[in-house]
Amino acid sequence: MAATNPADSWPTSTIIVPEGPNDDKSLVYTVTDTENQMIMIPHYTFSETLLGNVTYFYQTLAMISVILSFLLMVIVISMFFIRKEIAKRPSVRLSGWMGLTDFVLSFILFMRFNYDFMSSRNEASLKVLNWLMCAMPLTFVLLNSCIVFQLQLTVLMRKERLAQILSRGYEAFSFTFGLGLPLITFKVFPNIVWDGQQVFFLTIPNSGTHVRDFLVSDYLWEFIAMAYCVVVTVMLLFKLYPVWSRIRSNHNDLALPEGTSTDSGGTATHIGTTIEKKFGGGPYGNSSAALSNPGPYHGINDSVTHFTSVPNSAGTVGGFYSPLIKKPEISSNTNIGSGSVRGYHNQPPPTPGFGTGTGTGGGNTTNDSHLITYGSAKQRNQIRKTILRIMLYPIVLIVFRLPYDIFITAPLPYYFYHAIYVLCGIQGIFNFVVFLLNPGLDEFWALLRSKFSNRSF
C-alpha cells in the first residue's frame, strides 16, 4: 500500500503571493485554518526549473561530504586498531564522532532533494528525518564545544586532573543532549509535513507561542554553544599570543618577555606542557616510560609543542625548551642583563614541569630570564603551525553553523536560502580538512610509513 502524504489530511491552506511592486515574489505566505485560528507562515517557493538546476549542485556537495565523513571515520577506527594511544586523544576521538554526525546529516541533505522519495514518506518518517536534521547539527556543535572546553580547562584554568576525568564523558554528554533536546520540538510542533514546493519541512506552531518555540528549539542551544566557543577561542588567542610572538621572532636567541615568569607563573611553559600531556596525550604522558620512549614525532602531537620549563632559584620559569629542536646550547656563565645563567650545554633537558622550580637534569639560574638558542627557521615555523592547529577546531563550527542558524531563524532574501544549504553541504568537507591538520594524524602517518618501509617483500 502506497504511503500517503500527511498534508492531504491537513486543514485547507491558501497561498498568498505579495503583489506590491517592491515585494519579493518568491516570498509567499501560507494561511492555514487550524484549531479555529488563522496562522500566516512566510516561506519561499521554488519553481520546478530552479529546483532542477540546484538539486544536482546540492546533491553533489552533500555526496562529497558523505564520502569524506565516512573516510574520516575509517581513519579514526583504523587508529584504534593500529595505535590506540593516538585514537584515545580527545581531539581525535571527538573528530571521529563529528564525522559520524556529518555523515548522517549530509546523507539526509542528499535525500531531501529527491522529491519522489520525500513526498512519499508518512508522517512518522518525516518526524524522524526532521529530528535527525535537528539532532545531528546540535550534536556536532556540542562535540566541538567539548574540544574547546578541554582547552579551557588545560590552558586557561590549569585544571589538568579535572580535564582528564571529564574528557571520558564528552561523547556521552554530547549525544545525550544532542539527540534528546530536539525531541521537545515535537511537543511544540505537532504538525510536521514535507512541502515539496519549498523543499522543506513545514511546521505549524500554535498561535502566540513564538518566544516559547525559540526557547525550546535546538537553535537556541546552538547559539549558546557557539557563543561559548567564540569567547573561549578569543581568550585562547590572547593567552597564546605571547608565546607565538616570541617564536615568530627572526632571531635565533629567544627569551620570554620580562615579567612573563613572575606575573603568570610560567604561563608560556604551562600552555605547551599541559595541552601536550592532557589534551594531546603526547609521548611525555605522566610516566617515566613515556619520557624514555618519545615516539616518532617527539613533541608534535595534538596541539602546541611541549615546552619544558627551565626553573630558576626563585621558583619561576625564565625560558622554555621545545623537544622539536635539539638540546638548548647555553654556555656556562652567560651574562644576561645583570645576572648569569648556569647553562645546560650538551646536557639533557630538564624534566617537564609547570614552573615550580623543582626540575632536574640541569643547573639553576640566578636571574629572571635567560636566552635559549633555537634551531632553524623551519623548526620555529613548525612550532608556529602546531600552535595554530589547536585554534582550527572551532572554525568549522563558527563559519558554517553560525550563519545557518542566523539565516534560518528569519525571513531573508531568496538567495540566502541557497547560501545556507551550500554551507550545510560543505560542512563535512571542511571538517575533514581540519582533521587532516590534526597533529595526531601526522604521527599516525609517520607510524604507517615506518611500518611499511621496514617491511621486506
XYZ file of C-alpha atoms in Angstrom:
457
model
C 0.000 0.000 0.000
C 1.478 3.322 -1.050
C 2.165 5.845 1.660
C 0.060 8.960 1.614
C 1.248 12.475 2.070
C 0.128 13.636 5.538
C -0.543 17.073 4.078
C -3.666 15.620 2.471
C -5.323 15.349 5.890
C -4.405 18.860 6.945
C -6.792 21.804 7.029
C -7.111 23.691 3.778
C -4.271 26.160 3.195
C -4.267 29.222 0.994
C -1.150 30.592 -0.695
C -0.870 34.382 -0.778
C 1.681 35.980 -3.112
C 2.667 39.611 -2.380
C 1.549 41.920 -5.170
C 3.442 45.095 -4.279
C 5.892 46.446 -6.889
C 8.830 46.127 -4.466
C 7.809 42.825 -2.891
C 9.871 39.678 -3.265
C 7.698 37.453 -5.463
C 9.439 34.312 -4.232
C 8.292 35.033 -0.665
C 4.776 33.719 -0.168
C 2.537 33.189 2.830
C 0.668 30.039 3.732
C -2.541 30.840 5.611
C -3.852 27.803 7.475
C -7.053 27.457 9.470
C -6.143 25.158 12.365
C -7.895 24.913 15.717
C -10.120 27.840 14.720
C -7.093 30.103 14.354
C -5.761 31.655 11.192
C -1.976 31.325 11.003
C 0.114 33.048 8.349
C 3.504 31.434 7.736
C 6.073 33.166 5.481
C 8.268 30.946 3.340
C 9.873 30.788 -0.083
C 8.639 28.899 -3.089
C 10.879 27.077 -5.554
C 9.964 26.765 -9.203
C 10.448 23.378 -10.856
C 13.070 24.805 -13.212
C 15.096 26.324 -10.414
C 14.718 23.210 -8.298
C 16.060 21.101 -11.123
C 19.068 23.378 -11.550
C 20.110 23.475 -7.902
C 19.291 19.883 -6.988
C 22.286 18.423 -8.788
C 24.600 21.024 -7.241
C 23.343 20.434 -3.686
C 23.359 16.674 -4.012
C 26.913 16.705 -5.371
C 28.179 18.695 -2.394
C 26.250 16.501 0.018
C 27.612 13.297 -1.525
C 31.212 14.570 -1.342
C 30.592 15.388 2.312
C 29.181 11.891 2.883
C 32.251 10.248 1.342
C 34.777 12.362 3.245
C 32.918 11.948 6.540
C 32.918 8.194 6.049
C 36.646 8.280 5.254
C 37.273 10.269 8.443
C 35.503 7.615 10.498
C 37.504 4.857 8.790
C 40.777 6.610 9.650
C 39.843 7.042 13.316
C 38.706 3.411 13.582
C 41.986 2.318 11.979
C 43.863 4.284 14.622
C 42.151 2.257 17.344
C 43.477 -0.962 15.850
C 46.964 0.264 14.910
C 47.847 2.770 17.652
C 45.146 3.099 20.276
C 47.042 5.775 22.199
C 46.582 8.205 19.314
C 42.904 7.391 18.833
C 42.165 7.976 22.521
C 43.211 11.609 22.391
C 40.184 13.874 22.874
C 40.603 15.749 19.601
C 40.935 12.540 17.571
C 38.077 10.754 19.328
C 35.716 13.683 19.047
C 36.691 14.250 15.413
C 35.574 10.710 14.639
C 32.183 11.284 16.240
C 31.841 14.611 14.439
C 32.464 12.692 11.233
C 29.512 10.459 12.125
C 27.180 13.428 12.641
C 28.338 14.961 9.348
C 27.782 11.632 7.598
C 24.173 11.331 8.781
C 23.328 14.989 8.147
C 24.889 15.045 4.679
C 23.062 11.867 3.688
C 19.718 13.363 4.748
C 20.523 16.560 2.836
C 21.266 14.409 -0.196
C 17.890 12.651 0.078
C 15.834 15.748 0.831
C 16.146 16.935 -2.772
C 14.699 13.667 -4.035
C 11.123 14.873 -4.410
C 9.560 11.462 -5.058
C 11.245 9.897 -2.044
C 10.426 12.674 0.407
C 6.846 13.192 -0.780
C 6.035 9.520 -0.292
C 7.121 9.424 3.365
C 4.477 9.122 6.055
C 4.260 11.494 8.986
C 6.306 9.271 11.319
C 9.156 9.074 8.807
C 9.096 12.824 8.291
C 9.328 13.405 12.022
C 12.317 11.067 12.312
C 14.090 12.809 9.441
C 13.290 16.214 10.879
C 14.553 15.072 14.283
C 17.849 13.883 12.769
C 18.240 17.131 10.842
C 17.970 18.979 14.158
C 19.868 16.484 16.334
C 22.952 15.904 14.173
C 23.956 19.590 13.885
C 23.331 20.132 17.599
C 25.446 17.090 18.474
C 28.170 18.350 16.143
C 28.134 21.720 17.917
C 28.323 20.090 21.351
C 31.254 17.871 20.314
C 33.128 20.958 19.131
C 32.272 22.677 22.389
C 33.815 19.787 24.304
C 37.113 20.301 22.481
C 37.008 23.989 23.356
C 36.097 23.129 26.949
C 39.115 20.819 27.155
C 41.326 23.683 26.013
C 39.733 25.962 28.579
C 40.455 23.540 31.410
C 44.040 22.794 30.421
C 45.224 26.163 29.137
C 43.135 28.849 30.803
C 42.265 27.231 34.136
C 45.122 24.730 34.570
C 42.748 22.016 35.759
C 44.590 19.114 34.140
C 43.321 16.461 36.520
C 39.724 17.621 36.134
C 40.114 17.713 32.349
C 41.400 14.144 32.354
C 38.364 12.962 34.314
C 35.743 14.909 32.368
C 37.152 14.011 28.956
C 35.867 10.465 29.377
C 32.273 11.649 29.214
C 32.368 14.116 26.338
C 30.725 11.774 23.852
C 28.006 10.697 26.277
C 27.191 14.315 27.127
C 27.085 15.449 23.502
C 24.890 12.650 22.195
C 22.555 12.624 25.196
C 21.722 16.304 24.890
C 22.166 16.464 21.129
C 19.649 13.694 20.492
C 17.359 14.496 23.408
C 16.780 18.242 23.205
C 15.278 18.236 19.679
C 12.620 15.789 20.863
C 10.998 18.718 22.664
C 10.290 20.182 19.241
C 7.688 17.515 18.573
C 5.682 18.693 21.569
C 5.770 22.256 20.299
C 5.257 21.415 16.625
C 2.757 18.529 16.468
C 2.199 19.027 12.736
C 5.216 18.374 10.542
C 4.859 17.890 6.799
C 7.167 17.799 3.815
C 6.394 20.668 1.462
C 7.823 19.827 -1.936
C 7.212 23.324 -3.263
C 9.665 24.902 -0.858
C 11.737 21.730 -0.360
C 11.485 21.991 3.385
C 9.751 20.619 6.452
C 6.733 22.770 7.194
C 5.802 23.095 10.863
C 2.768 24.938 12.190
C 3.116 26.146 15.777
C 0.303 27.301 17.975
C -0.505 30.985 17.755
C 1.223 33.316 20.208
C 3.966 30.891 21.273
C 6.856 32.073 19.121
C 9.068 33.055 22.077
C 8.495 29.713 23.766
C 9.109 27.896 20.499
C 12.514 29.519 20.124
C 13.485 28.853 23.736
C 12.960 25.107 23.369
C 14.339 24.801 19.848
C 17.756 23.414 19.008
C 18.753 26.771 17.517
C 18.900 28.374 20.964
C 21.274 25.728 22.292
C 23.441 26.006 19.209
C 23.643 29.774 19.666
C 24.684 29.334 23.307
C 27.336 26.735 22.469
C 28.759 28.762 19.594
C 28.869 31.937 21.678
C 30.813 29.993 24.304
C 33.253 28.713 21.674
C 33.824 32.212 20.307
C 34.552 33.639 23.771
C 36.969 30.858 24.746
C 38.694 30.980 21.361
C 39.354 34.709 21.779
C 40.695 34.100 25.294
C 42.978 31.361 23.980
C 44.309 33.686 21.303
C 45.234 36.241 23.946
C 46.826 33.502 26.030
C 48.871 32.044 23.189
C 49.892 35.313 21.588
C 52.907 35.971 23.899
C 54.287 32.517 23.065
C 53.555 32.889 19.371
C 55.012 36.385 19.149
C 58.280 35.246 20.711
C 58.576 32.204 18.449
C 57.924 34.179 15.275
C 60.945 36.359 16.020
C 63.562 36.342 13.292
C 66.340 35.975 15.845
C 67.723 32.647 16.939
C 68.040 33.809 20.536
C 64.701 33.735 22.325
C 63.800 34.726 25.836
C 60.433 35.174 27.438
C 59.467 38.824 27.801
C 60.251 40.413 31.115
C 57.645 39.663 33.726
C 56.227 36.593 31.966
C 57.560 34.142 34.504
C 56.845 36.100 37.637
C 53.495 37.517 36.554
C 51.956 34.399 35.060
C 53.770 31.635 36.883
C 55.283 30.174 33.757
C 52.217 30.575 31.569
C 54.045 30.104 28.289
C 55.670 26.922 29.510
C 52.485 25.691 31.102
C 50.462 26.146 27.902
C 52.573 23.779 25.862
C 53.143 21.296 28.653
C 49.560 20.867 29.800
C 47.976 20.705 26.351
C 50.559 18.201 25.202
C 50.201 15.955 28.232
C 46.496 16.197 28.918
C 44.765 17.340 25.762
C 47.136 15.750 23.287
C 48.179 12.729 25.298
C 51.609 13.101 23.801
C 54.698 10.979 24.286
C 55.587 12.538 27.609
C 52.403 11.464 29.307
C 52.733 11.090 33.059
C 55.188 8.238 33.376
C 58.921 7.718 33.161
C 58.322 5.128 30.437
C 56.779 7.772 28.256
C 59.767 10.013 28.842
C 62.175 7.328 27.698
C 60.115 6.485 24.573
C 59.286 9.765 22.873
C 57.979 8.212 19.659
C 58.497 9.188 16.017
C 57.162 12.728 16.265
C 58.691 13.840 19.510
C 56.842 16.898 20.718
C 54.388 17.221 17.804
C 51.208 15.645 18.962
C 47.875 17.253 19.477
C 48.305 20.968 19.717
C 51.178 23.196 20.631
C 54.674 21.849 21.107
C 55.635 20.544 24.508
C 57.582 23.325 26.181
C 59.561 22.143 29.199
C 60.431 24.677 31.811
C 63.896 25.715 32.860
C 63.372 26.626 36.527
C 65.458 29.112 38.410
C 66.260 29.540 42.038
C 63.296 31.824 42.600
C 60.884 29.128 41.553
C 59.897 30.841 38.320
C 60.326 29.974 34.681
C 62.831 32.071 32.801
C 62.582 30.328 29.443
C 61.229 27.314 27.634
C 62.578 24.393 25.682
C 60.998 22.560 22.778
C 61.698 18.884 22.060
C 61.118 19.722 18.399
C 64.645 21.027 18.275
C 67.976 19.935 19.639
C 69.138 20.492 23.172
C 69.428 24.138 24.136
C 73.005 25.242 23.851
C 73.672 27.800 26.549
C 77.259 28.274 27.529
C 78.120 28.361 31.199
C 78.064 31.702 32.986
C 76.469 33.534 30.058
C 75.858 37.119 31.121
C 72.354 38.389 30.551
C 71.442 41.730 31.978
C 72.841 41.943 35.476
C 72.906 38.216 36.230
C 74.250 34.991 34.836
C 72.906 31.647 33.760
C 74.370 28.271 34.532
C 73.738 26.588 31.213
C 72.879 23.100 30.013
C 75.438 22.768 27.245
C 75.437 19.168 25.980
C 73.249 18.128 28.894
C 69.789 16.512 28.828
C 66.873 18.917 29.086
C 65.228 19.271 32.473
C 62.277 17.174 33.483
C 58.975 18.639 32.250
C 57.497 20.858 34.889
C 54.945 23.534 35.468
C 57.212 26.339 36.638
C 57.579 25.100 40.181
C 61.348 25.391 40.334
C 61.839 21.714 41.055
C 63.127 20.438 37.716
C 66.087 18.110 37.465
C 68.767 17.445 34.935
C 70.157 20.974 34.755
C 71.533 23.806 36.772
C 69.755 26.784 38.169
C 69.568 30.412 37.280
C 70.047 33.487 39.318
C 68.264 35.903 37.021
C 64.667 36.356 35.905
C 65.349 35.434 32.288
C 67.893 33.774 30.016
C 68.390 33.018 26.379
C 67.842 29.735 24.580
C 69.321 29.152 21.168
C 66.736 27.723 18.779
C 67.443 25.738 15.672
C 66.494 26.559 12.116
C 63.726 28.810 10.875
C 61.957 25.665 9.672
C 61.762 24.384 13.239
C 60.389 27.672 14.519
C 57.828 27.624 11.730
C 56.774 24.123 12.818
C 56.150 25.397 16.334
C 54.006 28.226 14.985
C 51.929 25.785 12.954
C 51.319 23.495 15.906
C 50.101 26.465 17.942
C 47.706 27.460 15.165
C 46.306 23.950 14.814
C 44.544 23.990 18.148
C 42.639 27.072 17.028
C 41.174 25.322 13.976
C 38.690 23.122 15.824
C 36.021 25.810 16.365
C 36.486 27.284 12.881
C 34.084 24.915 11.097
C 31.551 25.463 13.855
C 31.704 29.259 13.701
C 31.989 29.631 9.931
C 29.388 27.078 8.823
C 26.865 26.560 11.625
C 26.538 30.126 12.915
C 25.432 31.644 9.569
C 22.972 28.796 9.077
C 21.320 29.378 12.444
C 21.133 33.117 11.794
C 19.690 32.739 8.301
C 17.184 30.027 9.140
C 15.548 31.909 12.016
C 14.445 34.943 9.993
C 12.896 35.611 6.572
C 15.707 36.535 4.219
C 16.154 37.222 0.519
C 15.778 34.209 -1.703
C 19.456 33.692 -2.497
C 20.357 33.393 1.195
C 18.430 30.142 1.333
C 20.769 28.735 -1.284
C 23.791 30.013 0.620
C 22.892 28.288 3.870
C 22.329 24.936 2.167
C 25.677 25.257 0.430
C 27.225 25.793 3.873
C 25.492 22.671 5.162
C 26.695 20.706 2.164
C 30.351 21.606 2.604
C 30.439 21.414 6.413
C 31.566 17.798 6.323
C 34.156 18.616 3.659
C 35.837 21.289 5.747
C 35.597 19.212 8.910
C 37.611 16.557 7.084
C 40.173 19.168 6.008
C 40.591 20.344 9.607
C 41.026 16.735 10.715
C 43.842 16.323 8.180
C 45.710 19.067 10.062
C 45.431 17.221 13.378
C 48.963 16.583 14.720
C 47.849 13.145 15.865
C 47.209 12.266 12.234
C 50.761 13.325 11.372
C 52.064 10.885 13.936
C 49.773 8.149 12.619
C 51.012 8.612 9.030
C 54.619 8.571 10.260
C 53.921 5.303 12.058
C 52.407 3.740 8.940
C 55.321 4.869 6.785
C 57.743 3.419 9.295
C 55.962 0.071 9.330
C 55.748 -0.260 5.560
C 59.291 0.987 4.936
C 60.712 -1.635 7.304
C 58.690 -4.450 5.775
C 60.531 -6.667 3.303
C 58.661 -8.037 0.302
